[in-house]
Every structure is written in structure tokens, then in C-alpha cells.
XYZ file of C-alpha atoms in Angstrom:
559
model
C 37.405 134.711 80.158
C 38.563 132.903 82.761
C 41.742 130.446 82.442
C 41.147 126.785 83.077
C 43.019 124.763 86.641
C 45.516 123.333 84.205
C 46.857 126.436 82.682
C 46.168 128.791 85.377
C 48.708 126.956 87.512
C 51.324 126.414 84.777
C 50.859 130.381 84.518
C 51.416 130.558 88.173
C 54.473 128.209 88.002
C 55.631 130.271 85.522
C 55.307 133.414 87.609
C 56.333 131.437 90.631
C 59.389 130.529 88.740
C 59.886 134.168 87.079
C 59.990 135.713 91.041
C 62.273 132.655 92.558
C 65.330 133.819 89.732
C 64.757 137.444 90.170
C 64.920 137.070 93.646
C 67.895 134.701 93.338
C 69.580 137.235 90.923
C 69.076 140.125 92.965
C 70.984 137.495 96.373
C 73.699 136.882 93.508
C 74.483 140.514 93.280
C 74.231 141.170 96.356
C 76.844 138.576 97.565
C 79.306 140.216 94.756
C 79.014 143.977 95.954
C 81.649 144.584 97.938
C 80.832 146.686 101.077
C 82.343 150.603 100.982
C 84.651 151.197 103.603
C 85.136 153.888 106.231
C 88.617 155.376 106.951
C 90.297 154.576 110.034
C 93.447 155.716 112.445
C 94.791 153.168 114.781
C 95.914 155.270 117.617
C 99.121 154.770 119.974
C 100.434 151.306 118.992
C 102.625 149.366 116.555
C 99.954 147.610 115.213
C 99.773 147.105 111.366
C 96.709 147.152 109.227
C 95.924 144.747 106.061
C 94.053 144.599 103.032
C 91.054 142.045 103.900
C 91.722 139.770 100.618
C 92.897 135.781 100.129
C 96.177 135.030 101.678
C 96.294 138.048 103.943
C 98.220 137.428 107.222
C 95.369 138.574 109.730
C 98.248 138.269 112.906
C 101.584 139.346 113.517
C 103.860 136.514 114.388
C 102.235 134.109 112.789
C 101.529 132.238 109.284
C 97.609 132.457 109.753
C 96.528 133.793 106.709
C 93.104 133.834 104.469
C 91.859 131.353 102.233
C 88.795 132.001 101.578
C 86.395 134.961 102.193
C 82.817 136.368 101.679
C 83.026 138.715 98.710
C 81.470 141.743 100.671
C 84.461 141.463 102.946
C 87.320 142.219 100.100
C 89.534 144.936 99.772
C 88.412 146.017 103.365
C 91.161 146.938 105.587
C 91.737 145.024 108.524
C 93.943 145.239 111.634
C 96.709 143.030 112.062
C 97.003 141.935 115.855
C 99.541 140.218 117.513
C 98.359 136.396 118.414
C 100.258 135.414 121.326
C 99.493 138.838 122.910
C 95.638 138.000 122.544
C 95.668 134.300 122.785
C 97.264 134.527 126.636
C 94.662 137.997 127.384
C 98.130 139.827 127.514
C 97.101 142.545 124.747
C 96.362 146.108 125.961
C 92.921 148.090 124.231
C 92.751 149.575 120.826
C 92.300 152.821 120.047
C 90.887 153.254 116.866
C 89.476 156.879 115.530
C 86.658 156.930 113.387
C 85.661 160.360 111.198
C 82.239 159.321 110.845
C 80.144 156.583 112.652
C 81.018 153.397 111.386
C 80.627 149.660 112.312
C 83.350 147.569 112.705
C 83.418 144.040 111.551
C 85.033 141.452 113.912
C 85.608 137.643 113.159
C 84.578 134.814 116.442
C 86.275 131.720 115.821
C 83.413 129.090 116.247
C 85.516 126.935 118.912
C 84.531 126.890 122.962
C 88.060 127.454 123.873
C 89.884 129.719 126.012
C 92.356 130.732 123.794
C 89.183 132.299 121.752
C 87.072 135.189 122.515
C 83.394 134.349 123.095
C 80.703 136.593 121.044
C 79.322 137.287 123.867
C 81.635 139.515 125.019
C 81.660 141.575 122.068
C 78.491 144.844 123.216
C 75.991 145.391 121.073
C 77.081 142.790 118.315
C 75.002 141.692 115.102
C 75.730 138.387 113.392
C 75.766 139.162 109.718
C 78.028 136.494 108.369
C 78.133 133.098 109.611
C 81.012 130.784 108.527
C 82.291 134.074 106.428
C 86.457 133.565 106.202
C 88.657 131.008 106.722
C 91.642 131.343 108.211
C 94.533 128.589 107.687
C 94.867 126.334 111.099
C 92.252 128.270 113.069
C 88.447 127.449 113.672
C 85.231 128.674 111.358
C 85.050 132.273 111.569
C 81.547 133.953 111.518
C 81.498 137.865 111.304
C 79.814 140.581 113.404
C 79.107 144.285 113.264
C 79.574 146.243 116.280
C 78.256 150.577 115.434
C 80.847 153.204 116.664
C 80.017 156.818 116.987
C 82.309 159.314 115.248
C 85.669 159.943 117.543
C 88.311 157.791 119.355
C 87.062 154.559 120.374
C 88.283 151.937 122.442
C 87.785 148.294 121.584
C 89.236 145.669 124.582
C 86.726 143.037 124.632
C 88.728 140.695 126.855
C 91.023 137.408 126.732
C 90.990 135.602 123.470
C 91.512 135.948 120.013
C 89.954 137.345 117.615
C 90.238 139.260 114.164
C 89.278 142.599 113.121
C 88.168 142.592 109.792
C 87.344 146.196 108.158
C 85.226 149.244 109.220
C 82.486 149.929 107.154
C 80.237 153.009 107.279
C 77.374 153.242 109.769
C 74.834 153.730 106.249
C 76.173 150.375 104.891
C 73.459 148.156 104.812
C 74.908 144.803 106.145
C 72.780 141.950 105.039
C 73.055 138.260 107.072
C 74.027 135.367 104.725
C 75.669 132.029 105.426
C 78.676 132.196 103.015
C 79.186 128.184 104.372
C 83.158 128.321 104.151
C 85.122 125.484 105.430
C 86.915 125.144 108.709
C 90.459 126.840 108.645
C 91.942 123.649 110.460
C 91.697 121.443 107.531
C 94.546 123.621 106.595
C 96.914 122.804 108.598
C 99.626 123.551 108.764
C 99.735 127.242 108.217
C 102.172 128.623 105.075
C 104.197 131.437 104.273
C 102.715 133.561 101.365
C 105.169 135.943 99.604
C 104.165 139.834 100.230
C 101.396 138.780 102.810
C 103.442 137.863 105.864
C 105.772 139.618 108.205
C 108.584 138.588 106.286
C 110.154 140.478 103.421
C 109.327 138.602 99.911
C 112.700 137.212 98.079
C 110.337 137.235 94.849
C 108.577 139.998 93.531
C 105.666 138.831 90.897
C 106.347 141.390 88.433
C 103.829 139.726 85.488
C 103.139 137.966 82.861
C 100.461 136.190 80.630
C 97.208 136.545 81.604
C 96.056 133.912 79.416
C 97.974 130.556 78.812
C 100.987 129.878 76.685
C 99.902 126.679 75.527
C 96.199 125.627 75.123
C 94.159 123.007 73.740
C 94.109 124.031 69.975
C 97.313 125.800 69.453
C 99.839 124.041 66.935
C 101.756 120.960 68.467
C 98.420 120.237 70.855
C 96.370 118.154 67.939
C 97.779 114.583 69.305
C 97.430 115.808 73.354
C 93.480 115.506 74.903
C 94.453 115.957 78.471
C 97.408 118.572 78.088
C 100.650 118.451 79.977
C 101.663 117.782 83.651
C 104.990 118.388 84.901
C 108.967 118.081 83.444
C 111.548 121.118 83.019
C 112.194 123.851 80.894
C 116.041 124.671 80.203
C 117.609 127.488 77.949
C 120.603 126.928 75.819
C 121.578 130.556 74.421
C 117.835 132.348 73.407
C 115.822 129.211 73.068
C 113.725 127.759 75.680
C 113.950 123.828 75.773
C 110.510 122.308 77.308
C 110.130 118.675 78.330
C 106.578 118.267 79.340
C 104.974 114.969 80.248
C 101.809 115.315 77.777
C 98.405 113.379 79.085
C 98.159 112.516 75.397
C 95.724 109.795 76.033
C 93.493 108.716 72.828
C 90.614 110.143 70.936
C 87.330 108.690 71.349
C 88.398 107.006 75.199
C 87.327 109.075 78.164
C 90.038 111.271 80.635
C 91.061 108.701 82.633
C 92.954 107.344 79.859
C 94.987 110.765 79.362
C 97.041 109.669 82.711
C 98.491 106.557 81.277
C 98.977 106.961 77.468
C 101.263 109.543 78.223
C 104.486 110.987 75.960
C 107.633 113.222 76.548
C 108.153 116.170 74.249
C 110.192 118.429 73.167
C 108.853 121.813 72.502
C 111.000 125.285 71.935
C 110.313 129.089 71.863
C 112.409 132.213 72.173
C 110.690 133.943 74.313
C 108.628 131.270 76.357
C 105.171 132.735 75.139
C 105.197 131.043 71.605
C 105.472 127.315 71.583
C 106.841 125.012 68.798
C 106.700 120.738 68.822
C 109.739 119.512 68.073
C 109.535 115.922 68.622
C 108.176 112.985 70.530
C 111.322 111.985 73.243
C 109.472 108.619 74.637
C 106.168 107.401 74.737
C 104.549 105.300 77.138
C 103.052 101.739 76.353
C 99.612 102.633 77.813
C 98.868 99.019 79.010
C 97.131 98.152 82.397
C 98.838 95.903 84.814
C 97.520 92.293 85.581
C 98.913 91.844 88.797
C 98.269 93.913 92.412
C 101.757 94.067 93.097
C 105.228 95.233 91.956
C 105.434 91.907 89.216
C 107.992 91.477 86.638
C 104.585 90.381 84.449
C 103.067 93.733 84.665
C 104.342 96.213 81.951
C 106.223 98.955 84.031
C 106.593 101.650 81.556
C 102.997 102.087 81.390
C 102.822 105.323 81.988
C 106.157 107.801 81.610
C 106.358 110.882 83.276
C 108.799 113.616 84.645
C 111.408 114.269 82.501
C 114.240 116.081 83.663
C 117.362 117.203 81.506
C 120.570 117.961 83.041
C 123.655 118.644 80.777
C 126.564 116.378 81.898
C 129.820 118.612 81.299
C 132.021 116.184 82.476
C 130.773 113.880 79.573
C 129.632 116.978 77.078
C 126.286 116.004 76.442
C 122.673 115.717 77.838
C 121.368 113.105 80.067
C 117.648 112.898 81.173
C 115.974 111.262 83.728
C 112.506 110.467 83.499
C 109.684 108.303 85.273
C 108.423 105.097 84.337
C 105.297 103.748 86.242
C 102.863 100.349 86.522
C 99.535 101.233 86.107
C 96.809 99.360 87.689
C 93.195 100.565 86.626
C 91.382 99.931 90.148
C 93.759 100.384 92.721
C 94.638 103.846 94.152
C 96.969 105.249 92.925
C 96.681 103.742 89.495
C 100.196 105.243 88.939
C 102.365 102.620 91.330
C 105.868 101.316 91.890
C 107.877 104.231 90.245
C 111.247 103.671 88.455
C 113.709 106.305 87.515
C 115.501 106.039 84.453
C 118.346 107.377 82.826
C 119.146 108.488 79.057
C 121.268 109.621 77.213
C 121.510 112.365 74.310
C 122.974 110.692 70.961
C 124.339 114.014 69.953
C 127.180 115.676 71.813
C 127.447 119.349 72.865
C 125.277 121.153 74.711
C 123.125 122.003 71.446
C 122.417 118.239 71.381
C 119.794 118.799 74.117
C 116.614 117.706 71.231
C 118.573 113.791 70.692
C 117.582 111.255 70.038
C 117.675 110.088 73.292
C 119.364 106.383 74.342
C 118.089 104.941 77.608
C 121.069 103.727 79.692
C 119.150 101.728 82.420
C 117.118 102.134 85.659
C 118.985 104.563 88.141
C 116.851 104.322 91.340
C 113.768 101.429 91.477
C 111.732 99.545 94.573
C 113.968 97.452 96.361
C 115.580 96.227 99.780
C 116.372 100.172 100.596
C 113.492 101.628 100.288
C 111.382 102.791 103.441
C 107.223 102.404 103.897
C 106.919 106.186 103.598
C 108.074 105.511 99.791
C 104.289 104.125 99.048
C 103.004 102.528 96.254
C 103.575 105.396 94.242
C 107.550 105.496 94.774
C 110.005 106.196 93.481
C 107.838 109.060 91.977
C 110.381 112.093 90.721
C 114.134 112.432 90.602
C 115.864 115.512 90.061
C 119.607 115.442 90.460
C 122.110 118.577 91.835
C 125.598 119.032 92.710
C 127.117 120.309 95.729
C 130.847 120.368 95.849
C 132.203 117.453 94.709
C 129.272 114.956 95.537
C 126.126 114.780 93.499
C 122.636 114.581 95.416
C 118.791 114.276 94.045
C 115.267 114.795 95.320
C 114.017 111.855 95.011
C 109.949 111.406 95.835
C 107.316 108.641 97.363
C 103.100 108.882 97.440
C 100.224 107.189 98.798
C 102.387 105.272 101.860
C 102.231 102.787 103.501
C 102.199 102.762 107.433
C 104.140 99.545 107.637
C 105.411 96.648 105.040
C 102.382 94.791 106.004
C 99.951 97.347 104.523
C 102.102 96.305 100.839
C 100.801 96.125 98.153
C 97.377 98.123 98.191
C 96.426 99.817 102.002
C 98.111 103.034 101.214
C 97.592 106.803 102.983
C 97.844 109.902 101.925
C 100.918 112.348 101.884
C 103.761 113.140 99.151
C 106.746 113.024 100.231
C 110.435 113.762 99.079
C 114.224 112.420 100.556
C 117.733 112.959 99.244
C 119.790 110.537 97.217
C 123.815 110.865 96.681
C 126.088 110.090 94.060
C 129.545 110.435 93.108
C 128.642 110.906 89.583
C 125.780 111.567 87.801
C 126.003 108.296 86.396
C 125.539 106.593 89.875
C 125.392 104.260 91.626
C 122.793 106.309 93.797
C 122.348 105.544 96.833
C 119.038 106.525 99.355
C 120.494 108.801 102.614
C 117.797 108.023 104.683
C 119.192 109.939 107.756
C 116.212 108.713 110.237
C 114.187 106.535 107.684
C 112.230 109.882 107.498
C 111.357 111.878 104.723
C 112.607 115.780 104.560
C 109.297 117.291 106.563
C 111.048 120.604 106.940
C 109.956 121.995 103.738
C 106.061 120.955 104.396
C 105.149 117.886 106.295
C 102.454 116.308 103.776
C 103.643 117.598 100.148
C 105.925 118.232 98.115
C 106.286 117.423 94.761
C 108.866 117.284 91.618
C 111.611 120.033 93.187
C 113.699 121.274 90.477
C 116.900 122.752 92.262
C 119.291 125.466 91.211
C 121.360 127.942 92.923
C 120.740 131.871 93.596
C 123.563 134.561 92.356
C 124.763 134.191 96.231
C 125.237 130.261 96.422
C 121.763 129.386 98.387
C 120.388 126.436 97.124
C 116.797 126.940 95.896
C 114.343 124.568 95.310
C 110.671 125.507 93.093
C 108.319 122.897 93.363
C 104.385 122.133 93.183
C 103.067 123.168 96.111
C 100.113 121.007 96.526
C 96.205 121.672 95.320
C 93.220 123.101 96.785
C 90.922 120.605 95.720
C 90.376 117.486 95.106
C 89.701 117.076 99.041
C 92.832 118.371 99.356
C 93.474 121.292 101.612
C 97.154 122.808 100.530
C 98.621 125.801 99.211
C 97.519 125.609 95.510
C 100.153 127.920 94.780
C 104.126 127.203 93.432
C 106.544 127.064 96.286
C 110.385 127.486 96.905
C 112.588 126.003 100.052
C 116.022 127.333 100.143
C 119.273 125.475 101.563
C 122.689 126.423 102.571
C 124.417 123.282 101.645
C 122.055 121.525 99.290
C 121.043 118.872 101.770
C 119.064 120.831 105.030
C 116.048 122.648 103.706
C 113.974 125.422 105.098
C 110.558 126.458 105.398
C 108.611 126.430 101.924
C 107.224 129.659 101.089
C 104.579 130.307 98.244
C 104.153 132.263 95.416
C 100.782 134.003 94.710
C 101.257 135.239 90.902
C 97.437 135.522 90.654
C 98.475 138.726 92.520
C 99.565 140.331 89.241
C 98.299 137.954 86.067
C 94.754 137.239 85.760
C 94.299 133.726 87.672
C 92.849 131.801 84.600
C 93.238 128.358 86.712
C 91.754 126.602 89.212
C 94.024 124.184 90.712
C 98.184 125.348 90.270
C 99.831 122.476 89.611
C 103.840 121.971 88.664
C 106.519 124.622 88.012
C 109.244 123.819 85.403
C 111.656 125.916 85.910
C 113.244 129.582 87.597
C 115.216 130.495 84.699
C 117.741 133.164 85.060
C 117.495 135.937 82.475
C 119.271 139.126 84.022
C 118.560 142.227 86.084
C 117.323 139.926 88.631
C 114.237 138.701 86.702
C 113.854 135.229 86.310
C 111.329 132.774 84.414
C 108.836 130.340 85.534
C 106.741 127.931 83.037
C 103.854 126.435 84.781
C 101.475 123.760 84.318
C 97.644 124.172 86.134
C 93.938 123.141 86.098
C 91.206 124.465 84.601
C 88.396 122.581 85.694
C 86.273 123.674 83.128
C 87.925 121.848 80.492
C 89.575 118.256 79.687
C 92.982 120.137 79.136
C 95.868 120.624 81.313
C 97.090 124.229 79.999
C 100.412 125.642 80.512
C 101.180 129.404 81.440
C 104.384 131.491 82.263
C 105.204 134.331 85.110
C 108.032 136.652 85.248
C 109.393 137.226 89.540
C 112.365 139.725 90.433
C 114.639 138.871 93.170
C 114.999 141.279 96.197
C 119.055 140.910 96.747
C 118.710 142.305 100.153
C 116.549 139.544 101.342
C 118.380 136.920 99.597
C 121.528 137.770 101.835
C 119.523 138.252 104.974
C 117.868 134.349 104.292
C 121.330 132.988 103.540
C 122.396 134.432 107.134
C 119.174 132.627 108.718
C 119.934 129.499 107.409
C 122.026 127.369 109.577
């Protein structure tokens, strides 16, 4: 019996369909099967190798490292060669011996420039990854195999750069696929990863939880749909003191809302694993702005964010100083026209850190000081320090503006931070503005909510968020640290990748609250990051261990 047109082609669609995902399973596993390597010996030279993974500095002398990478390609081991050498054609051969035949994989940087080595000198090469890695500040890389016969072999292609990926053996079947990775030059500039670079690590990620600390659910959470975004975490004997800004928002209205209805807490623990709500500090009003600009008529502590609590010895009790914004529903950034307040703990001692809190008054604000690079979004964070006898703070601007003109709503891109100085941590403070510039030093587009303290050998270290991958955003994604000699020059930010040893439940890392001391060298970080599979914000915690030695070899680099 034969089937009629109409369900003899929905059989054949069905079949059609049946073949299309086996076949698409069968790419999918392919693309996750790593590809087994073949043991090398590089011969005669000081030249390094590295494990082909993200963040691995592919160069010596330089912060190139990988972002992103086909999966076939990890846990190969790659050669690390020196750039300057190869960019100018001033590199000798290598001499590499094989045991076995193999085929070596080598990355072209998709750029007709002379600094880069052409494919077409490479002999006998097979394209079998096109746009396959991505190396920070350098052109698309697409990946070829060149076949080696068992012995030494010498591989001088010429002037130019290029990067040497893994050796795989010559029975590997290598199958072409466009991976479709982004150009490395969106990131730009290149960054120092911690135990990927040339340079020694100061931190050492020695664990933590693999899961987060606090998650939508948990006890304390039931009032929070959006979960928690910055703030500080202190500790005052055994207990851990948090201050998260909570994207409380309001059941039944959509996420967008979690951003403005937002509320300080106070949350403890004893071991900065298991959380406990203490109390609401403030709460924000939640109210839109009617007005484009910085107006008097507009509510401006519409949203509240950033609490930071410093204990004031001098006075025996705890201030905070927290962030009160405008919020204008249309205009980007909603968040605009930052204030920094000050408050003050009702309860003396230093176990008077959980209030009530008293507000004081406005500590830093928009005004005739303020610079362009400020933006609509400044004055955005405060954190304050002391050095000697003289008080200074981070203080932070977003979305700027390129002149006064471009006031109230033409604003770029870029977070920025300056220093502030004080005699007192009362105030008056007053903006430094050395050059009108912001401090670029530390990463010329972001940096964001720096908490400061000092290391056992008096360098000034700053932990800070680091900037996402996503977004459109091309930055580290990871927590950073700049370090400083005398509080007010900082270096070079270097980042911290603790996905290295807890399981990277996140997608985008957002805000560190802390490097808490706790002996032996170890220290504390609570962290707040993105999964972008859910509505709420989690937050997670990491354990790093100092390395002494390189602590006093930075403090002699600084100037």
C-alpha cells in the first residue's frame, strides 16, 4: 500500500529532519573532542612552551594572550616565541624533534601586513580552522597543519609573526570548520593574566566554592529578584560583615526595574560560605526622573548603590559611604549624576558596624570641579584610604562626555576613576585632578569600584572589577588588582583567573568586595557575577595566597 503525497512527504520531512540533527549531533561532538597530542623537544634555544588554553601568553615579552579558542585546540602545547624577534624577521629557525610524524598546527594572523607572516610561505600547509583563536590586540587567527616526518625538524618560514599552536599526531584526523571567533583587536589593550605571563603571579588561586555562596532561593534572598551588585565585605573578629547593593526590584515588574529599586544590606557569616540577613541599611526611592538633566525636581536617591564601610578610629565608630543616583528611564545610562554620601553608625565601637546608620550629608556631588571625563554617570563610586597623614579616595565617572557641550545626554563610553584628598575622613574633599585626566595607568577604558588596602610590606593594593566580556564589551571579565607605592601613582592592573581552580559557574565576573586578610598568607575575596541564564545576580567567594617573594620584587619596581 502505497502512502499518499501528503503523508509521504511529512514522512520524508520527518526523515529529512531525523538525518539534519544526527548529522548536527555528530558536528557538535566533533567540535568538543579535543585533538590528542604528539610529544615534542624544542631543540637548542630558550624558548618556552605553553599549554594552548584561554588566557595563555602565546609570546614572550608581551601581554598577548588567548581569549577565545576552538575546543579541538585545548590543552595542546604550544611554543612560546619571542614577538619582537619575529615581528622585525630577526628570529633564527626552530628546531623542533618529533618521535613520530606529526603535524604541527600554526596560527596566520588574517592582516596584509609586514609585521605578519603570509600563509603562503608556510610549505605544504592545510587550512583546517578559519577564524580559530583570538588573541588579545592582534588580528583573526585561522589555523593550519603543516605534516613532519619523525626526527629533528626545522621550521623558519620567514619574516613575520606568527604562533605555533600544538603538534598533533600525523593519524589525527583534522577536520576544517569555521569556529567564527572575533578579531583579537577589539581587545585592546592587551592585559596581564596571573600565572599566564612572563611575570611571576603575586596571587596564587588556591580555591574555593565551586558553586555560589548566595543564590536566588537561599534565606535572606525572598525580597531580592535581581540579586546583588557591588559594596564591601569587612571582618570584625570571626564574622564577615557584607554590604551588598541588592537589585531588589519588585515582583510582578520586569528586570529593568531590579536596577533602580535597589537596597543596602547587611548580611554576616563566619566563614563567608553561609550567609545570614541582618537588616535593610537604606533603600532607594525607586522613582524615575522627569527632567533630562541634573534638576533639583528629579528625585536623586533613586537608585542607591555602593556602600562602603570604613571604621573611623579617630571618632570610634563606623562611617559609610554609599551612592545615590537620578534615574532617567530612556536615556543611557539610566543611572546619571552620581552623589556620594556619607553616614554615620549610631552605635559606637567597632562592633557597632550593623547601626542604624545616620546620613551626615553629601561628601562629593556634580559641580563647578568636576571635569567632562566625569560623564553623566559621575560621581559613580567612592572609596576612601589613608596615606600618612592625608586621607585620599577613588573616586569614579561613566558614560563621558567629550566636551560640556555634549551635557546633558551625548555621552561615550569608558569608566573611569581619579583621586580625591582629604584631611579627614569627614572632608571637605577635594578633586586632585593633576592634568584634568583620569588615572589611565591602571587600564585606559575601565575600572570600576577599587576597594584599597595595604599588603604585609606597605604596597598599596587596589581589587577592583575588571570590566565584562559581553555586553559588546571587549575587557578582561576577570577581578583585577593595581598596586601603588604611595597610595596615589598606580601601576599596571593585572587579573585574576580563579576559574583556573573553582568551577567557573558565571558568565560575566562582575565586582570584588573585598581581599580580606586571614593568615599564612591566604586572603579572602567575595565576589559578585553574571549568570546569564538567570534573572539573579549570584554571589561567590575564592581563597588566593600571596607569593612574598614577588610582593618585594613589585614594591622595588614601583617608582
Amino acid at each position: 500500500m502505497f502512502l499518499n503525497n501528503t503523508k509521504y512527504n511529512s514522512f520524508l520531512r520527518k526523515v529529512f529532519l531525523l538525518m539534519f540533527l544526527v548529522c548536527f549531533q555528530f558536528s557538535v561532538l566533533a567540535q568538543n573532542q579535543t585533538w590528542k597530542p604528539a610529544s615534542f623537544e624544542v631543540l637548542k634555544s630558550n624558548y618556552k612552551t605553553f599549554k594552548t588554553s584561554q588566557y595563555a601568553h602565546v609570546f614572550s615579552g608581551s601581554k598577548h594572550n588567548i581569549v577565545r579558542l576552538a575546543t579541538e585546540l585545548q590543552g595542546l602545547t604550544g611554543v612560546e616565541l619571542p614577538l619582537e624577534q619575529y615581528k622585525k624577521g630577526t628570529n633564527g629557525p626552530i628546531k623542533l624533534k618529533f618521535n613520530e610524524s606529526v603535524q604541527v598546527l600554526v596560527g596566520i594572523f588574517q592582516e596584509n601586513n609586514s609585521e605578519y607572516l603570509p600563509a603562503d610561505k608556510l610549505p605544504n600547509a592545510k587550512l583546517i580552522l578559519e577564524k580559530g583563536v583570538t588573541i588579545t590586540g592582534l588580528p583573526s587567527v585561522n589555523v593550519y597543519a603543516i605534516s613532519f616526518s619523525k626526527g629533528t625538524q626545522i621550521i623558519n618560514p620567514g619574516k613575520g609573526l606568527f604562533v605555533i599552536l600544538g603538534v598533533v599526531k600525523s593519524s589525527q584526523k583534522l577536520e576544517f570548520r569555521n569556529a567564527e571567533f572575533p578579531d583579537g583587536k577589539l581587545w585592546n589593550p592587551t592585559f596581564i593574566v596571573e600565572g599566564f605571563s612572563d611575570e611571576k603571579p603575586l596571587f596564587e588561586i588556591i580555591g574555593g566554592e565551586n558553586k555560589p555562596v548566595i543564590d536566588q532561593g537561599m534565606s535572606g534572598t525572598e525580597e531580592i529578584q535581581g540579586g546583588f551588585e557591588g559594596g564591601r565585605v569587612v571582618k570584625v573578629g570571626d564574622t564577615y560583615h557584607m554590604f551588598p547593593t541588592e537589585r531588589a526590584g519588585e515582583k510582578g515588574v520586569e528586570m529593568y526595574y531590579d536596577r533602580v529599586k535597589t537596597k543596602i544590606g547587611h548580611w554576616t557569616s563566619k566563614d563567608a560560605i553561609h550567609w545570614k540577613r541582618e537588616s535593610t541599611i537604606y533603600q532607594a526611592s525607586g522613582v524615575y526622573a522627569i527632567t533630562e538633566d541634573d534638576n533639583p525636581m528629579n528625585d536623586r536617591r533613586s537608585a542607591i548603590w555602593s556602600y562602603m564601610p570604613v571604621f573611623n578610629e579617630k571618632a570610634n565608630k563606623w562611617y559609610g559611604y554609599y551612592l545615590a543616583y537620578t534615574v532617567h528611564k530612556e536615556i543611557e545610562p539610566n543611572h546619571s549624576f552620581g552623589r556620594i554620601w556619607r553616614c554615620e553608625s549610631t552605635v559606637d565601637g567597632i562592633n557597632g558596624i550593623g547601626g542604624p546608620y545616620k546620613d551626615v550629608g553629601i561628601i562629593m556631588e556634580p559641580g563647578l570641579d568636576s571635569q567632562p571625563w566625569e560623564g553623566r554617570q559621575g560621581v559613580a563610586s567612592f572609596f576612601p584610604y589613608k596615606v600618612g597623614d592625608k586621607y585620599f579616595g577613588f573616586y569614579s565617572g561613566a558614560f563621558p562626555f567629550a566636551s560640556w557641550a555634549d551635557y546633558p545626554k551625548k555621552s561615550g563610553k569608558g569608566w573611569f576613576v581619579a583621586l580625591a584628598e582629604s584631611n579627614s575622613l569627614e572632608g571637605p574633599w577635594k578633586r586632585l585632578n593633576r592634568g584634568l585626566e583620569p588615572i589611565k595607568t591602571i587600564h585606559p577604558q575601565f575600572v570600576e569600584n577599587p576597594i584599597v588596602s595595604q599588603l604585609p610590606n606597605g604596597l598599596y593594593i587596589a581589587i577592583f572589577d575588571g570590566g565584562p566580556d559581553g555586553w559588546g564589551h571587549h575587557l578582561p571579565n576577570m577581578i583585577g588588582y593595581t598596586l601603588s607605592k604611595d597610595g596615589i601613582n598606580w601601576g599596571e592592573a593585572h587579573y585574576l583567573p580563579i576559574e583556573t581552580k573553582v568551577n567557573k559557574w558565571w558568565d560575566i565576573m562582575r565586582t570584588p568586595l573585598c581581599l580580606i586578610p586571614e593568615g599564612n598568607d591566604v586572603y579572602t575575596i567575595v565576589y559578585n557575577a553574571i549568570d546569564l541564564k538567570k534573572r539573579f545576580h549570584p554571589t561567590g567567594m575564592v581563597k588566593v595566597k600571596l607569593n612574598k617573594d614577588v610582593m618585594e620584587s613589585r614594591l622595588k619596581e614601583l617608582k
